[in-house]
Amino acid sequence: MPILDVRNLKLHYSTERGLVHAVDDVSFSIKEGEALGIVGESGCGKTSIAISIMRLLPRNVAVYSGSVSFDGGEMMQLPAEEFRSSIRWKKIAMVFQGAMNSLNPVLRAGLQVAEPLIANGTGKSEAERRTRELLHLVGLPTEVFSRFPHELSGGMKQRVVIAMSLIMNPKLLILDEPTSALDVSIQAQIMNLLKKLKRELKLSTLFITHDIALASDICDRFAVLYAGQIIESGDADHILLAPEHPYTQKLLSSTPRLRSEYKPDFISGAPPDLMTPPVGCRFHPRCPYVFEPCKTDPPTYSLSELQESRCWLHLNHQ
Amino acid sequence: MKPLINLQNVKMYFQVRSGFFRIQLAKAVDDVTLSINRGETLALVGESGSGKTTLGRLTLRILDPTSGRIEFDGQNITNLKEDELTWFRRRAQAIFQDPYSSLDPFMNVFQILEEPLKIHNAGDPRERRERILQALREVRLSPEEEFASKYPYMLSGGQRQRVNLARALMLKPEYIVADEPVSMIDVSSRAEILELLRELQQRYGLTILYITHDIATAKHFADRIAVMYLGRIVEYGSAAEIVKQPLHPYTIALIEAVPEPDPANRLRERSSIAGEQPSPIKIPVACRFHPRCRFFMPGKCDVIDPPLIEVKKGRYVACHLYPEPMSDA
Amino acid sequence: MLRRSVVKELLKTGSGRVGSIFFLVLIGISIYVVATYPLDFGVRSWRNPAVWADYPKAAPPVWTNLLSNLRSAEHQVLDKSQPTQILMGETSRTNVYEFRTNFLSDEPPTLISFTLAGVTFYERSPLLNIRFIRPDQNQLLLYSFVVPGPTAGEQAPIKRYYETPLRVALSNERSAISAVADFSRSSLGVDVDTAQLTREGILKILFSSPEAGHFRILKGVYAVQVAVELYDSRDSVGSLRLVLGGSTFGVLGTDSIGRDLAVGILFGFPVALFIGLVTSTLTTLVGAFAGIVSGYFGGKTDTLIQRVSDILNNIPLLPILIFLAFIFGQNLFVIIFVLIAFSWPGLTVIMRSMVLQIKSEQFVEAARVLGASRMKIVVQHIFPQTAPYVLAQMIFLAPAAILAEAALSFLGLGDPSIPTWGQILESGFRSGAVYVGFWWWIIPPGLLIIFTAMTFVLIALGLEPAVNPRLRRLR
Amino acid sequence: MGVARVLTVRGATLFGVLVAVLLILVVTLGATGVSDRLLNAQVSETLREQRQSLAQTIRDPDQLEKVLESKKQELLQFYGLDRPWYQRLPDAIIRVFTLDLGSARTLRTVGGSSKVSELIFERLPNTIILVTTALAITAIIGLWVGVRLAVKVGSRLDRAVSYLSAASNALPSWWTGIIFILIFSVQLHLLPIGGIFSAPSPSDIFGKVLDVVWHAILPILTLVAISVGGWTYSVRTMVLNTAQEEFVTAARAKGLPESIVMRRHILRVAAPPIATSLILGLAGSLGGAILTETVFNWPGMGRLFYEGILSFDEAVVVGLTFMFTVIYVVARFLLEVLYIVLDPRVRY
């Protein structure tokens, strides 16, 4: 049974200029102990998926529907207060994009990590002990406990944020671009840490990123997001080595490789505006293989046990 | 071949107030000697805070170096005043990192592209118009007339970078500094901009300084790579060789840290450099990389500052592991 | 495009539209005042008690009648300088000046007075006859008068009443009283004796008709004809004034020395606008200039400007303003100068940080690489980015200046030669109008200060959507 | 930047303010000849006293005049009146700084003293009572309402407060006070029209206190009315700005109850800018106090200012200008310290 099962999730925002279809009918699931990577370029709705699972919706939400079932229980029907007190951080925790912004500048790092424990009734000294333990686990010296965020380096802050996400022993960890603000050398350190945590704590992970190479460090399976929709999903081997959807193929060939002579490719045109996504297949205006059927929305084809793709090219597959 | 840009022992120190009455020096660029040949692309690779952008700005003389000598096409431009630099401004141009802040939001594309012509009094209005439309064609922003009348906020990141490129080309320069030109745009569009740059380079014989933190694109788009760490160039040589056989421990670590999309990644540790790059006001003594170096040799690396020496033909490294030129093996 | 859009966006918001309309109203009234008022209005009229001698003291506005059942008499000051009619006789000509008024109140006027100014004659002294004509067509000769003839040695032309006009309080004049007594007896058929008339006044009879033993106010058009008989073609008469005393006056009433508040308040419009606009414009110019210099050129000038503006910015304004106005004397221009001197740093500090921010934007660096001069970069790239904000600040400074001047005036430090709303309020406050409830003296000037200040605040609010997104983007 | 540095920089600026105001005062007084007049008045005052006492001992009028003349020269020299004004600047600064400004023309303390410093110090407590009470009430209302508005952005109340705040930029405090008098005192006879005590004032201490409170209601109401709108709105805006920060979302994600999120992650973080806003509003409050005291005949320093102006008393006006600056500078410095206590980014 998957730990997280998302079906037909929709999240639309209303803005002055119109309705933004940030998440448009997205389904995916994560098995226990598995890491799923959601990969997509800027403005394709990645972060919106994270916040709809965490139910941290902004004020201007227009549509929020579908089903999110966690550990067998349906979340969407849960009253807000119950969701807050029983699910958030206790079962599902999150590492936010940009650690420097997700730490409160006037509180000491230790308190920020320990805070959820204390709020749930754990004694101060016990919470402190547990926090120091966690700081050690994420590779930080324990004196970080009494430091303010502005006294820490970028990499240290990122580790604090990771420690913070682990304080309640969550089952599922959502990582939203956890390293995008860091230099490659620090990025590698953090990815190793996350890998270690996933292995040692048997965490189920949802890894959200624009960088498919980075995601391959930790993800067992991938879902490729384009314009608010998942256009291809499957296990790491298939997606990275034998992608079926033209967008995935193009995305991979656009990624410059250090260890091969293959020249990076590109996709011409710009990603669509989520206000007015193209009719039919959302990738068709930029797709090199575009043909007649692309003007209508393609179904999701199951290409194998492990791979699904949303493209008319697979019409003859079944 | 005569180099177009030649830097000799260039230093750029900034004053930083740190504490009461105490002013410290941030050594952004610290004794760099480097030349860029006519028609080549040199990639300056380094992490944030390595001084690569400062070095780029020095070659454009938007900064006055603390000391050292900067030559352009054989002429010393180190101490020229702004009004003596007009000829140089015409011949050297730049493309910037941020597609959102590099175009004046109050000007439309036509006005943006007309600005360089106006500054240098080039052509009459009709000729200007011709040249602007042609530049737009060259960066593949067509229909040109339509793009010319757009304001920056109506363009996507990739389109803005192309306007940036067109602006840099308006005066038909010889030298272009491209400072992280693609790091803020989507992966799927990066190669397009870089390809375009390369194509125009070939057409006009441009010399390019490509500043980047991404050694992978440097490998594909540059002829040579210079690796910077804390204000110093630590390694320097042809792009292919540096990637294939990095010599300096920092370069090695940098290359190892770059991920590639490979399902096998999750089964192994990524090698990484310990610690973080210190601030340019607290530069370690001697070899500045020694506190993080896995080949640290006590008594040597923390005592003597290794010079940048040519270890192979066209290959320079500043590291005590390579005290003398290597035999060609 | 973007410059035009500032105006467009201003008109898009409700507050911007209302503010703009208010502003046009202010401008319109100010133009009218500037065109019709003398420049030295303050000294010649407002501060000159003689001008207001014929006005009632502390009279509420006429329209307060609408609020009470009993309609009280409206104080009227009627002026004439041209005759209504000229009758040519054989040896003389008669200039007839007719004053008409539609009298509708429920009580008689409190007085009738007549003023004559500037008579020139050559041969014989002119003769004046004042005739009173009632709505019921009854009439009587109220008063006759011969201008005093030449004194010994006086040469023609003989001038009279130039320096001090002749003022006759008709209601107390002995001859008028007997004329009314006669009139009452002959035309109204009611006997009254002169002693009683002297005690009770003639106006009650003049303005009423008997009805079942009582006098009842007669409403309708009354006329007072002043006939001046002149005996030489060169003789001339300056101006005449008839005052019908009442307990209410004008649109806005009068103050305790009889000044028509409407006249003073009207004069306040251009003054308030002048104070607001001049102060805000000059402050903005100085502040923006200093800010740009400080932010863009840096160096020692920057440090100096920063220190000076830091200090000036932190000086509490009102005490120092009081001190300087007090020592340098009450002069509007001193007040404006001091306001500018202490308000520019606010804008400078903000401008400096904005300029620093814009300066670090890559398009400025791009312009430098292109070889644009510093001046060009400032004019072309930096100033336009700050312009909407500067404009908004300028508009926001105007109400502050208006309020500051009003506050100083209220403390008795206003410029006496230029009456302002603040000064009208000050005289009201100082003479105790507040405590006796002379609200018409207190409320309108205050409301107008608020109205004017609010106009600018509304426009500034209306500009916010045009200014703010840009600021946000700059941050 | 360390605390010491920050405090030194802010302290230096505020000290600069004090020096600047002192200089403006003495240079203006000197250059316009007012200081000569003031000092001459003091000289003649002293001479008059001395004449009386000397007249007892010296009978000969010529002799007396001679002695007085030499005394006069002594005094002129003592006050520096034999030198041009700019050479006397240091003395003048010290005189203003120590409020050694001689006597007021007609104003007297309750005890009958005419010394400027005594006049000012007699009035000082009344001003402080008024300003601090009004400030405290405004701050409390503003914080309480502002926080609630931030939660309900766009609600009718929110919009109303935003208009109110804009309108308060156009509202003269003194006129508001006058209108309050017209309504509450003249029309409704609810509250006294001014002053601080009733006549006759109650004899017991409790009654006296109540009497003061009774008289303070309208002035305080005025001071609060003109500043509460703007202050509430700025609290609301600062809370709102903080609430949009990512760490607030992170705090919510952590499953913390909304009360903790508000207190610890929003208010605590917004506290320094709120303190700044309070600092910036201080100058306005003092100005408002001068005018409000004048309107309500509240015997504080502000009313003394007005009385000094009416009696053309330079010494009083100078002393008060300086005193208001001192109060402002001291209060500012205290608030700067508060700011530093609130923001750890400055502390370390």
Short mmCIF file of C-alpha atoms in Angstrom, two decimals, chain A residues 41-42 153-156 183-189 191-192 195-196 199 210-214 216-220 236-237 240-241 247 251-252 254-271 286, chain B residues 46-49 140 156 159 162 186-193 195 198 213-217 219-221 240 243 250 254-277 292:
data_model
loop_
_atom_site.label_atom_id
_atom_site.label_comp_id
_atom_site.label_asym_id
_atom_site.label_seq_id
_atom_site.Cartn_x
_atom_site.Cartn_y
_atom_site.Cartn_z
CA GLU A 41 10.82 23.72 -14.98
CA SER A 42 9.97 27.07 -13.40
CA SER A 153 26.39 29.82 6.89
CA GLY A 154 24.11 28.80 4.04
CA GLY A 155 24.97 25.13 4.32
CA MET A 156 24.49 25.13 8.08
CA ASP A 183 26.93 26.07 -4.41
CA VAL A 184 27.69 22.70 -5.99
CA SER A 185 30.13 21.64 -3.32
CA ILE A 186 27.64 22.32 -0.51
CA GLN A 187 24.87 20.87 -2.63
CA ALA A 188 26.76 17.59 -2.78
CA GLN A 189 27.17 17.56 1.01
CA MET A 191 22.46 15.50 -1.00
CA ASN A 192 24.70 12.97 0.75
CA LYS A 195 20.58 10.12 1.10
CA LYS A 196 21.90 8.96 4.46
CA ARG A 199 18.46 5.15 4.20
CA HIS A 210 13.88 21.54 -11.55
CA ASP A 211 17.17 19.67 -11.75
CA ILE A 212 16.70 16.13 -12.98
CA ALA A 213 20.40 15.34 -12.46
CA LEU A 214 20.18 16.35 -8.83
CA SER A 216 18.73 11.23 -9.70
CA ASP A 217 20.86 11.34 -6.56
CA ILE A 218 18.02 10.24 -4.37
CA CYS A 219 14.89 9.36 -6.36
CA ASP A 220 13.69 5.84 -7.02
CA ALA A 236 14.48 5.97 -12.29
CA ASP A 237 15.98 3.54 -14.79
CA LEU A 240 16.56 8.57 -16.97
CA LEU A 241 17.68 6.01 -19.52
CA TYR A 247 9.38 16.43 -23.27
CA LEU A 251 14.66 17.79 -20.97
CA LEU A 252 17.29 15.11 -20.47
CA SER A 254 19.12 19.66 -22.59
CA THR A 255 20.98 18.82 -19.39
CA PRO A 256 24.68 19.40 -20.06
CA ARG A 257 26.84 16.39 -19.23
CA LEU A 258 30.30 16.60 -17.91
CA ARG A 259 31.22 13.03 -18.60
CA SER A 260 30.07 12.70 -22.17
CA GLU A 261 30.78 14.50 -25.40
CA TYR A 262 27.11 14.80 -26.21
CA LYS A 263 26.26 18.45 -26.84
CA PRO A 264 23.30 19.70 -24.86
CA ASP A 265 20.14 20.24 -26.84
CA PHE A 266 17.30 22.67 -26.19
CA ILE A 267 13.56 23.02 -26.55
CA SER A 268 12.61 26.04 -28.62
CA GLY A 269 9.83 28.31 -27.49
CA ALA A 270 8.90 29.25 -23.98
CA PRO A 271 6.99 27.23 -21.36
CA ARG A 286 7.10 23.03 -28.61
CA GLY B 46 34.02 29.21 -9.67
CA GLU B 47 31.50 29.16 -6.83
CA SER B 48 29.79 32.22 -5.47
CA GLY B 49 32.27 34.49 -3.74
CA ARG B 140 15.89 35.21 -33.62
CA SER B 156 10.03 35.41 -21.22
CA GLN B 159 13.66 36.24 -24.85
CA ARG B 162 18.31 37.42 -26.36
CA ASP B 186 15.16 27.17 -17.65
CA VAL B 187 17.38 24.20 -18.39
CA SER B 188 15.50 23.51 -21.59
CA SER B 189 16.36 26.96 -23.00
CA ARG B 190 19.95 27.27 -21.85
CA ALA B 191 21.62 25.55 -24.74
CA GLU B 192 19.64 27.69 -27.16
CA ILE B 193 21.13 30.91 -25.82
CA GLU B 195 24.36 28.08 -29.17
CA ARG B 198 28.56 30.62 -30.20
CA HIS B 213 29.50 28.26 -11.78
CA ASP B 214 28.49 25.41 -14.06
CA ILE B 215 31.54 23.58 -15.29
CA ALA B 216 29.40 21.32 -17.45
CA THR B 217 28.25 24.11 -19.77
CA LYS B 219 33.04 22.26 -21.02
CA HIS B 220 30.70 22.40 -23.99
CA PHE B 221 30.87 26.08 -24.83
CA ALA B 240 38.46 19.31 -22.62
CA VAL B 243 37.35 18.17 -17.44
CA TYR B 250 39.61 21.93 -5.93
CA LEU B 254 34.27 20.55 -8.19
CA ILE B 255 33.95 18.17 -11.09
CA GLU B 256 33.12 15.24 -8.86
CA ALA B 257 30.40 17.25 -7.18
CA VAL B 258 28.52 17.90 -10.42
CA PRO B 259 25.61 15.48 -10.70
CA GLU B 260 24.47 13.86 -13.91
CA PRO B 261 21.16 12.22 -14.52
CA ASP B 262 22.00 8.63 -13.81
CA PRO B 263 19.87 6.07 -11.98
CA ALA B 264 23.00 4.67 -10.39
CA ASN B 265 23.60 7.92 -8.49
CA ARG B 266 21.27 7.01 -5.69
CA LEU B 267 23.25 3.92 -4.91
CA ARG B 268 26.49 5.76 -4.22
CA GLU B 269 27.77 8.68 -2.19
CA ARG B 270 28.61 11.83 -4.07
CA SER B 271 32.10 12.95 -3.34
CA SER B 272 32.14 16.39 -1.84
CA ILE B 273 34.50 18.97 -0.44
CA ALA B 274 34.44 19.31 3.33
CA GLY B 275 33.43 22.63 4.84
CA GLU B 276 32.44 25.80 3.08
CA GLN B 277 34.29 28.46 1.16
CA ARG B 292 39.30 21.95 2.80
#
